[in-house]
């Protein structure tokens, strides 16, 4: 009997924690994050999300180079990526941002085949934005440490 009560208490605590976490209010605003360095191809990943009425209503991700050009607009990069993994940056970024809008949780975004690093970077930047900026309404730019194990697609 004592074991049943302990188990029931543990289940109730887990449910309470889950409800509390999912009910965390998102402050309206536009939030921007970028990775702290450049990848081996000279690109810096970034993400921007907009929160309206407590929900993520818009999202953008891409990479930029030192000249401010976007990877999604680089035709040479697109051709090389399409030949190698049958996808390209613009398609990858659209898929990632749409999943975020649909699921409202970066932890539930699926990896895009052929773009694992881009997927991981986007999920990390959005997670950090939510934890460090969105929940408190701080719209200042966030620099996210680029993990050494993430080499870019």
Short mmCIF file of N, CA and C in Angstrom, two decimals:
data_model
loop_
_atom_site.label_atom_id
_atom_site.label_comp_id
_atom_site.label_asym_id
_atom_site.label_seq_id
_atom_site.Cartn_x
_atom_site.Cartn_y
_atom_site.Cartn_z
N UNK A 1 0.82 -1.19 0.00
CA UNK A 1 0.00 0.00 0.00
C UNK A 1 0.87 1.26 0.00
N UNK A 2 1.93 1.24 0.81
CA UNK A 2 2.82 2.38 0.89
C UNK A 2 3.48 2.63 -0.47
N UNK A 3 3.87 1.53 -1.16
CA UNK A 3 4.48 1.66 -2.48
C UNK A 3 3.51 2.31 -3.47
N UNK A 4 2.24 1.96 -3.38
CA UNK A 4 1.23 2.53 -4.28
C UNK A 4 1.10 4.04 -4.06
N UNK A 5 1.12 4.46 -2.80
CA UNK A 5 1.00 5.89 -2.51
C UNK A 5 2.23 6.65 -3.01
N UNK A 6 3.40 6.06 -2.84
CA UNK A 6 4.62 6.70 -3.32
C UNK A 6 4.58 6.82 -4.84
N UNK A 7 4.14 5.74 -5.51
CA UNK A 7 4.03 5.76 -6.96
C UNK A 7 3.02 6.81 -7.41
N UNK A 8 1.88 6.86 -6.77
CA UNK A 8 0.85 7.83 -7.13
C UNK A 8 1.36 9.26 -6.93
N UNK A 9 2.08 9.50 -5.85
CA UNK A 9 2.66 10.81 -5.60
C UNK A 9 3.68 11.18 -6.68
N UNK A 10 4.49 10.21 -7.08
CA UNK A 10 5.48 10.46 -8.13
C UNK A 10 4.80 10.81 -9.45
N UNK A 11 3.74 10.09 -9.79
CA UNK A 11 3.00 10.36 -11.02
C UNK A 11 2.38 11.75 -10.98
N UNK A 12 1.80 12.13 -9.85
CA UNK A 12 1.19 13.45 -9.72
C UNK A 12 2.23 14.55 -9.87
N UNK A 13 3.40 14.35 -9.27
CA UNK A 13 4.47 15.34 -9.39
C UNK A 13 4.93 15.48 -10.84
N UNK A 14 5.06 14.36 -11.53
CA UNK A 14 5.48 14.39 -12.93
C UNK A 14 4.44 15.13 -13.78
N UNK A 15 3.17 14.88 -13.52
CA UNK A 15 2.11 15.55 -14.28
C UNK A 15 2.11 17.04 -13.99
N UNK A 16 2.30 17.41 -12.76
CA UNK A 16 2.33 18.82 -12.38
C UNK A 16 3.50 19.52 -13.05
N UNK A 17 4.66 18.87 -13.06
CA UNK A 17 5.84 19.46 -13.71
C UNK A 17 5.59 19.64 -15.21
N UNK A 18 5.01 18.64 -15.84
CA UNK A 18 4.74 18.72 -17.28
C UNK A 18 3.77 19.85 -17.58
N UNK A 19 2.74 19.97 -16.79
CA UNK A 19 1.75 21.03 -17.01
C UNK A 19 2.37 22.40 -16.79
N UNK A 20 3.19 22.53 -15.77
CA UNK A 20 3.83 23.80 -15.47
C UNK A 20 4.76 24.20 -16.59
N UNK A 21 5.53 23.23 -17.12
CA UNK A 21 6.48 23.52 -18.16
C UNK A 21 5.77 23.95 -19.44
N UNK A 22 4.73 23.22 -19.83
CA UNK A 22 4.04 23.55 -21.07
C UNK A 22 3.22 24.83 -20.95
N UNK A 23 2.89 25.22 -19.74
CA UNK A 23 2.07 26.41 -19.55
C UNK A 23 2.91 27.68 -19.39
N UNK A 24 4.25 27.55 -19.51
CA UNK A 24 5.10 28.72 -19.38
C UNK A 24 4.71 29.74 -20.43
N UNK A 25 4.45 30.96 -20.00
CA UNK A 25 3.98 32.01 -20.90
C UNK A 25 5.12 32.51 -21.76
N UNK A 26 4.82 32.66 -23.03
CA UNK A 26 5.78 33.24 -23.96
C UNK A 26 5.41 34.71 -24.15
N UNK A 27 6.37 35.57 -23.94
CA UNK A 27 6.14 37.01 -24.07
C UNK A 27 6.20 37.42 -25.53
N UNK A 28 5.22 38.21 -25.95
CA UNK A 28 5.16 38.68 -27.33
C UNK A 28 6.39 39.52 -27.67
N UNK A 29 6.85 39.37 -28.91
CA UNK A 29 7.99 40.13 -29.38
C UNK A 29 8.71 39.38 -30.48
N UNK A 30 9.76 39.99 -31.00
CA UNK A 30 10.60 39.36 -32.02
C UNK A 30 11.97 39.13 -31.39
N UNK A 31 12.46 37.91 -31.54
CA UNK A 31 13.68 37.47 -30.86
C UNK A 31 14.67 36.92 -31.88
N UNK A 32 15.95 37.25 -31.69
CA UNK A 32 16.99 36.88 -32.65
C UNK A 32 18.15 36.22 -31.93
N UNK A 33 18.65 35.14 -32.53
CA UNK A 33 19.85 34.47 -32.00
C UNK A 33 20.75 34.10 -33.17
N UNK A 34 22.04 34.09 -32.89
CA UNK A 34 22.98 33.55 -33.86
C UNK A 34 24.06 32.79 -33.14
N UNK A 35 24.69 31.88 -33.87
CA UNK A 35 25.75 31.08 -33.29
C UNK A 35 27.00 31.94 -33.13
N UNK A 36 27.85 31.55 -32.19
CA UNK A 36 29.00 32.37 -31.82
C UNK A 36 30.13 32.37 -32.84
N UNK A 37 30.14 31.44 -33.74
CA UNK A 37 31.25 31.38 -34.68
C UNK A 37 30.78 31.08 -36.08
N UNK A 38 31.77 30.82 -36.93
CA UNK A 38 31.45 30.45 -38.30
C UNK A 38 31.76 28.97 -38.49
N UNK A 39 31.04 28.35 -39.41
CA UNK A 39 31.30 26.94 -39.68
C UNK A 39 32.48 26.81 -40.64
N UNK A 40 32.79 25.61 -41.01
CA UNK A 40 33.97 25.37 -41.85
C UNK A 40 33.83 25.94 -43.26
N UNK A 41 32.62 26.35 -43.64
CA UNK A 41 32.40 26.93 -44.96
C UNK A 41 32.26 28.45 -44.91
N UNK A 42 32.41 29.04 -43.72
CA UNK A 42 32.35 30.49 -43.60
C UNK A 42 30.97 31.06 -43.31
N UNK A 43 30.04 30.23 -42.85
CA UNK A 43 28.66 30.66 -42.58
C UNK A 43 28.40 30.75 -41.09
N UNK A 44 27.60 31.73 -40.70
CA UNK A 44 27.13 31.88 -39.33
C UNK A 44 25.62 31.65 -39.30
N UNK A 45 25.18 30.58 -38.62
CA UNK A 45 23.74 30.30 -38.52
C UNK A 45 23.03 31.31 -37.62
N UNK A 46 21.77 31.61 -37.96
CA UNK A 46 20.95 32.48 -37.12
C UNK A 46 19.50 32.02 -37.16
N UNK A 47 18.76 32.46 -36.17
CA UNK A 47 17.32 32.17 -36.11
C UNK A 47 16.61 33.39 -35.57
N UNK A 48 15.41 33.62 -36.07
CA UNK A 48 14.57 34.71 -35.60
C UNK A 48 13.16 34.15 -35.43
N UNK A 49 12.57 34.43 -34.28
CA UNK A 49 11.18 34.01 -34.06
C UNK A 49 10.36 35.19 -33.58
N UNK A 50 9.09 35.16 -33.93
CA UNK A 50 8.15 36.17 -33.46
C UNK A 50 7.08 35.47 -32.65
N UNK A 51 6.78 36.02 -31.49
CA UNK A 51 5.74 35.49 -30.62
C UNK A 51 4.60 36.50 -30.60
N UNK A 52 3.40 36.02 -30.88
CA UNK A 52 2.18 36.84 -30.83
C UNK A 52 1.12 36.07 -30.06
N UNK A 53 0.45 36.75 -29.16
CA UNK A 53 -0.58 36.11 -28.33
C UNK A 53 -0.07 34.86 -27.64
N UNK A 54 1.20 34.90 -27.22
CA UNK A 54 1.78 33.80 -26.45
C UNK A 54 2.16 32.57 -27.25
N UNK A 55 2.14 32.67 -28.58
CA UNK A 55 2.51 31.54 -29.44
C UNK A 55 3.53 31.99 -30.47
N UNK A 56 4.36 31.06 -30.91
CA UNK A 56 5.31 31.37 -31.97
C UNK A 56 4.51 31.52 -33.26
N UNK A 57 4.53 32.72 -33.83
CA UNK A 57 3.71 33.01 -35.00
C UNK A 57 4.51 33.15 -36.29
N UNK A 58 5.82 33.32 -36.17
CA UNK A 58 6.68 33.42 -37.35
C UNK A 58 8.07 32.94 -36.96
N UNK A 59 8.76 32.35 -37.92
CA UNK A 59 10.12 31.86 -37.66
C UNK A 59 10.94 31.97 -38.94
N UNK A 60 12.21 32.23 -38.76
CA UNK A 60 13.15 32.32 -39.88
C UNK A 60 14.47 31.75 -39.42
N UNK A 61 15.13 31.04 -40.29
CA UNK A 61 16.50 30.61 -40.03
C UNK A 61 17.25 30.59 -41.33
N UNK A 62 18.55 30.80 -41.24
CA UNK A 62 19.42 30.81 -42.41
C UNK A 62 20.84 30.89 -41.86
N UNK A 63 21.78 31.06 -42.76
CA UNK A 63 23.16 31.34 -42.39
C UNK A 63 23.60 32.53 -43.22
N UNK A 64 24.52 33.31 -42.67
CA UNK A 64 25.04 34.45 -43.42
C UNK A 64 26.57 34.36 -43.42
N UNK A 65 27.16 34.93 -44.45
CA UNK A 65 28.61 34.96 -44.51
C UNK A 65 29.12 36.36 -44.13
N UNK A 66 30.42 36.56 -44.23
CA UNK A 66 31.02 37.83 -43.83
C UNK A 66 30.50 39.01 -44.66
N UNK A 67 30.03 38.74 -45.87
CA UNK A 67 29.49 39.80 -46.73
C UNK A 67 28.00 40.03 -46.49
N UNK A 68 27.41 39.27 -45.57
CA UNK A 68 26.00 39.43 -45.27
C UNK A 68 25.08 38.66 -46.21
N UNK A 69 25.64 37.85 -47.09
CA UNK A 69 24.85 37.06 -48.02
C UNK A 69 24.26 35.84 -47.30
N UNK A 70 23.08 35.43 -47.75
CA UNK A 70 22.41 34.29 -47.14
C UNK A 70 22.73 33.00 -47.87
N UNK A 71 22.93 31.94 -47.09
CA UNK A 71 23.20 30.64 -47.68
C UNK A 71 22.03 30.17 -48.55
N UNK A 72 20.81 30.48 -48.14
CA UNK A 72 19.64 30.04 -48.90
C UNK A 72 19.58 30.66 -50.30
N UNK A 73 20.34 31.72 -50.53
CA UNK A 73 20.36 32.39 -51.82
C UNK A 73 21.61 32.07 -52.65
N UNK A 74 22.48 31.23 -52.10
CA UNK A 74 23.73 30.88 -52.77
C UNK A 74 23.49 29.70 -53.72
N UNK A 75 23.43 30.00 -55.02
CA UNK A 75 23.11 28.97 -56.03
C UNK A 75 24.18 27.89 -56.11
N UNK A 76 25.45 28.24 -55.96
CA UNK A 76 26.51 27.24 -56.01
C UNK A 76 26.38 26.26 -54.84
N UNK A 77 26.10 26.79 -53.66
CA UNK A 77 25.93 25.93 -52.49
C UNK A 77 24.71 25.02 -52.70
N UNK A 78 23.64 25.59 -53.23
CA UNK A 78 22.42 24.80 -53.47
C UNK A 78 22.71 23.63 -54.42
N UNK A 79 23.37 23.92 -55.53
CA UNK A 79 23.67 22.87 -56.49
C UNK A 79 24.51 21.76 -55.88
N UNK A 80 25.54 22.14 -55.15
CA UNK A 80 26.42 21.15 -54.54
C UNK A 80 25.66 20.30 -53.51
N UNK A 81 24.82 20.94 -52.72
CA UNK A 81 24.07 20.22 -51.70
C UNK A 81 23.03 19.28 -52.34
N UNK A 82 22.36 19.76 -53.37
CA UNK A 82 21.36 18.92 -54.06
C UNK A 82 22.00 17.67 -54.65
N UNK A 83 23.19 17.83 -55.21
CA UNK A 83 23.88 16.68 -55.79
C UNK A 83 24.32 15.70 -54.71
N UNK A 84 24.72 16.21 -53.58
CA UNK A 84 25.24 15.35 -52.52
C UNK A 84 24.17 14.68 -51.67
N UNK A 85 23.15 15.43 -51.25
CA UNK A 85 22.17 14.88 -50.30
C UNK A 85 20.72 15.10 -50.72
N UNK A 86 20.51 15.55 -51.95
CA UNK A 86 19.17 15.69 -52.52
C UNK A 86 18.27 16.65 -51.74
N UNK A 87 18.85 17.69 -51.22
CA UNK A 87 18.08 18.77 -50.60
C UNK A 87 18.90 20.04 -50.76
N UNK A 88 18.41 21.15 -50.26
CA UNK A 88 19.14 22.40 -50.36
C UNK A 88 18.71 23.32 -49.22
N UNK A 89 19.54 24.33 -48.89
CA UNK A 89 19.30 25.15 -47.70
C UNK A 89 17.89 25.75 -47.60
N UNK A 90 17.40 26.38 -48.64
CA UNK A 90 16.09 27.02 -48.56
C UNK A 90 14.99 26.02 -48.19
N UNK A 91 15.04 24.84 -48.78
CA UNK A 91 14.06 23.79 -48.49
C UNK A 91 14.19 23.33 -47.04
N UNK A 92 15.42 23.13 -46.59
CA UNK A 92 15.68 22.71 -45.21
C UNK A 92 15.13 23.74 -44.23
N UNK A 93 15.44 25.00 -44.46
CA UNK A 93 15.02 26.06 -43.54
C UNK A 93 13.51 26.20 -43.50
N UNK A 94 12.87 26.06 -44.65
CA UNK A 94 11.40 26.12 -44.68
C UNK A 94 10.79 24.97 -43.88
N UNK A 95 11.37 23.79 -44.02
CA UNK A 95 10.86 22.63 -43.29
C UNK A 95 11.03 22.82 -41.78
N UNK A 96 12.19 23.28 -41.35
CA UNK A 96 12.45 23.48 -39.92
C UNK A 96 11.52 24.53 -39.32
N UNK A 97 11.37 25.66 -40.01
CA UNK A 97 10.53 26.72 -39.45
C UNK A 97 9.06 26.32 -39.44
N UNK A 98 8.62 25.60 -40.45
CA UNK A 98 7.22 25.16 -40.47
C UNK A 98 6.94 24.18 -39.34
N UNK A 99 7.89 23.28 -39.08
CA UNK A 99 7.70 22.34 -37.96
C UNK A 99 7.63 23.08 -36.63
N UNK A 100 8.45 24.11 -36.47
CA UNK A 100 8.39 24.89 -35.24
C UNK A 100 7.03 25.56 -35.09
N UNK A 101 6.53 26.15 -36.16
CA UNK A 101 5.22 26.79 -36.10
C UNK A 101 4.12 25.78 -35.79
N UNK A 102 4.22 24.60 -36.36
CA UNK A 102 3.20 23.57 -36.14
C UNK A 102 3.27 22.98 -34.74
N UNK A 103 4.48 22.71 -34.26
CA UNK A 103 4.65 21.99 -32.99
C UNK A 103 4.88 22.90 -31.79
N UNK A 104 5.32 24.14 -32.03
CA UNK A 104 5.54 25.12 -30.96
C UNK A 104 6.58 24.67 -29.93
N UNK A 105 7.41 23.70 -30.30
CA UNK A 105 8.39 23.15 -29.37
C UNK A 105 9.60 22.68 -30.16
N UNK A 106 10.76 23.32 -29.98
CA UNK A 106 11.94 22.91 -30.75
C UNK A 106 12.36 21.47 -30.47
N UNK A 107 12.04 20.97 -29.30
CA UNK A 107 12.39 19.59 -28.97
C UNK A 107 11.62 18.56 -29.78
N UNK A 108 10.54 18.97 -30.40
CA UNK A 108 9.72 18.04 -31.19
C UNK A 108 9.99 18.14 -32.69
N UNK A 109 10.94 18.99 -33.07
CA UNK A 109 11.29 19.14 -34.49
C UNK A 109 12.14 17.94 -34.90
N UNK A 110 11.78 17.35 -36.02
CA UNK A 110 12.52 16.20 -36.55
C UNK A 110 13.74 16.67 -37.31
N UNK A 111 14.79 15.85 -37.29
CA UNK A 111 15.99 16.15 -38.05
C UNK A 111 15.66 16.06 -39.54
N UNK A 112 16.22 16.97 -40.32
CA UNK A 112 16.04 16.92 -41.76
C UNK A 112 17.18 16.09 -42.34
N UNK A 113 16.82 15.06 -43.10
CA UNK A 113 17.82 14.20 -43.72
C UNK A 113 18.75 15.02 -44.59
N UNK A 114 20.04 14.83 -44.41
CA UNK A 114 21.03 15.57 -45.18
C UNK A 114 21.37 16.92 -44.60
N UNK A 115 20.70 17.29 -43.50
CA UNK A 115 20.94 18.61 -42.89
C UNK A 115 20.91 18.49 -41.37
N UNK A 116 21.60 17.51 -40.85
CA UNK A 116 21.61 17.26 -39.41
C UNK A 116 22.16 18.45 -38.63
N UNK A 117 23.26 19.01 -39.10
CA UNK A 117 23.86 20.14 -38.37
C UNK A 117 22.92 21.35 -38.37
N UNK A 118 22.32 21.64 -39.52
CA UNK A 118 21.38 22.77 -39.59
C UNK A 118 20.20 22.53 -38.65
N UNK A 119 19.72 21.30 -38.61
CA UNK A 119 18.60 20.96 -37.73
C UNK A 119 18.98 21.16 -36.27
N UNK A 120 20.14 20.64 -35.89
CA UNK A 120 20.60 20.77 -34.50
C UNK A 120 20.82 22.23 -34.12
N UNK A 121 21.43 22.99 -35.01
CA UNK A 121 21.68 24.40 -34.73
C UNK A 121 20.38 25.17 -34.53
N UNK A 122 19.42 24.94 -35.41
CA UNK A 122 18.14 25.63 -35.30
C UNK A 122 17.46 25.26 -33.99
N UNK A 123 17.40 24.00 -33.67
CA UNK A 123 16.76 23.56 -32.43
C UNK A 123 17.45 24.18 -31.22
N UNK A 124 18.79 24.20 -31.24
CA UNK A 124 19.55 24.78 -30.12
C UNK A 124 19.28 26.28 -29.99
N UNK A 125 19.33 27.00 -31.11
CA UNK A 125 19.11 28.46 -31.04
C UNK A 125 17.71 28.78 -30.54
N UNK A 126 16.70 28.07 -31.04
CA UNK A 126 15.33 28.36 -30.61
C UNK A 126 15.15 27.96 -29.14
N UNK A 127 15.71 26.85 -28.73
CA UNK A 127 15.61 26.45 -27.32
C UNK A 127 16.23 27.49 -26.41
N UNK A 128 17.40 27.98 -26.80
CA UNK A 128 18.08 29.01 -26.00
C UNK A 128 17.28 30.31 -25.99
N UNK A 129 16.73 30.68 -27.13
CA UNK A 129 15.89 31.88 -27.18
C UNK A 129 14.71 31.75 -26.23
N UNK A 130 14.02 30.62 -26.28
CA UNK A 130 12.86 30.41 -25.42
C UNK A 130 13.25 30.48 -23.95
N UNK A 131 14.34 29.80 -23.61
CA UNK A 131 14.77 29.75 -22.20
C UNK A 131 15.31 31.08 -21.69
N UNK A 132 16.10 31.76 -22.51
CA UNK A 132 16.82 32.93 -22.02
C UNK A 132 16.18 34.28 -22.37
N UNK A 133 15.33 34.31 -23.38
CA UNK A 133 14.80 35.59 -23.82
C UNK A 133 13.27 35.65 -23.83
N UNK A 134 12.64 34.70 -24.49
CA UNK A 134 11.20 34.79 -24.73
C UNK A 134 10.38 34.73 -23.45
N UNK A 135 10.74 33.87 -22.53
CA UNK A 135 9.96 33.71 -21.30
C UNK A 135 10.00 34.95 -20.42
N UNK A 136 11.04 35.78 -20.64
CA UNK A 136 11.14 37.01 -19.83
C UNK A 136 10.93 38.28 -20.66
N UNK A 137 10.69 38.11 -21.96
CA UNK A 137 10.41 39.27 -22.80
C UNK A 137 11.62 40.11 -23.16
N UNK A 138 12.82 39.52 -23.11
CA UNK A 138 14.05 40.24 -23.43
C UNK A 138 14.35 40.08 -24.92
N UNK A 139 14.18 41.14 -25.70
CA UNK A 139 14.35 41.06 -27.15
C UNK A 139 15.78 41.39 -27.61
N UNK A 140 16.72 41.46 -26.69
CA UNK A 140 18.10 41.70 -27.11
C UNK A 140 18.64 40.46 -27.82
N UNK A 141 19.60 40.70 -28.71
CA UNK A 141 20.20 39.61 -29.49
C UNK A 141 20.86 38.59 -28.56
N UNK A 142 20.75 37.33 -28.91
CA UNK A 142 21.36 36.26 -28.12
C UNK A 142 22.43 35.58 -28.96
N UNK A 143 23.62 35.46 -28.41
CA UNK A 143 24.70 34.72 -29.06
C UNK A 143 24.77 33.35 -28.39
N UNK A 144 24.65 32.30 -29.20
CA UNK A 144 24.63 30.93 -28.70
C UNK A 144 25.96 30.28 -29.05
N UNK A 145 26.59 29.66 -28.06
CA UNK A 145 27.86 28.98 -28.30
C UNK A 145 27.68 27.87 -29.32
N UNK A 146 28.53 27.87 -30.35
CA UNK A 146 28.47 26.84 -31.36
C UNK A 146 29.19 25.61 -30.83
N UNK A 147 28.48 24.51 -30.65
CA UNK A 147 29.13 23.30 -30.17
C UNK A 147 30.22 22.83 -31.14
N UNK A 148 31.33 22.39 -30.60
CA UNK A 148 32.44 21.97 -31.44
C UNK A 148 32.09 20.77 -32.31
N UNK A 149 31.15 19.94 -31.83
CA UNK A 149 30.82 18.74 -32.58
C UNK A 149 29.85 19.00 -33.74
N UNK A 150 29.38 20.24 -33.87
CA UNK A 150 28.48 20.56 -34.98
C UNK A 150 29.27 21.12 -36.14
N UNK A 151 29.48 20.28 -37.12
CA UNK A 151 30.07 20.79 -38.36
C UNK A 151 28.89 21.00 -39.28
N UNK A 152 28.95 21.99 -40.08
CA UNK A 152 27.78 22.40 -40.85
C UNK A 152 27.64 21.61 -42.13
N UNK A 153 26.37 21.42 -42.55
CA UNK A 153 26.04 20.72 -43.78
C UNK A 153 26.60 21.45 -44.98
#
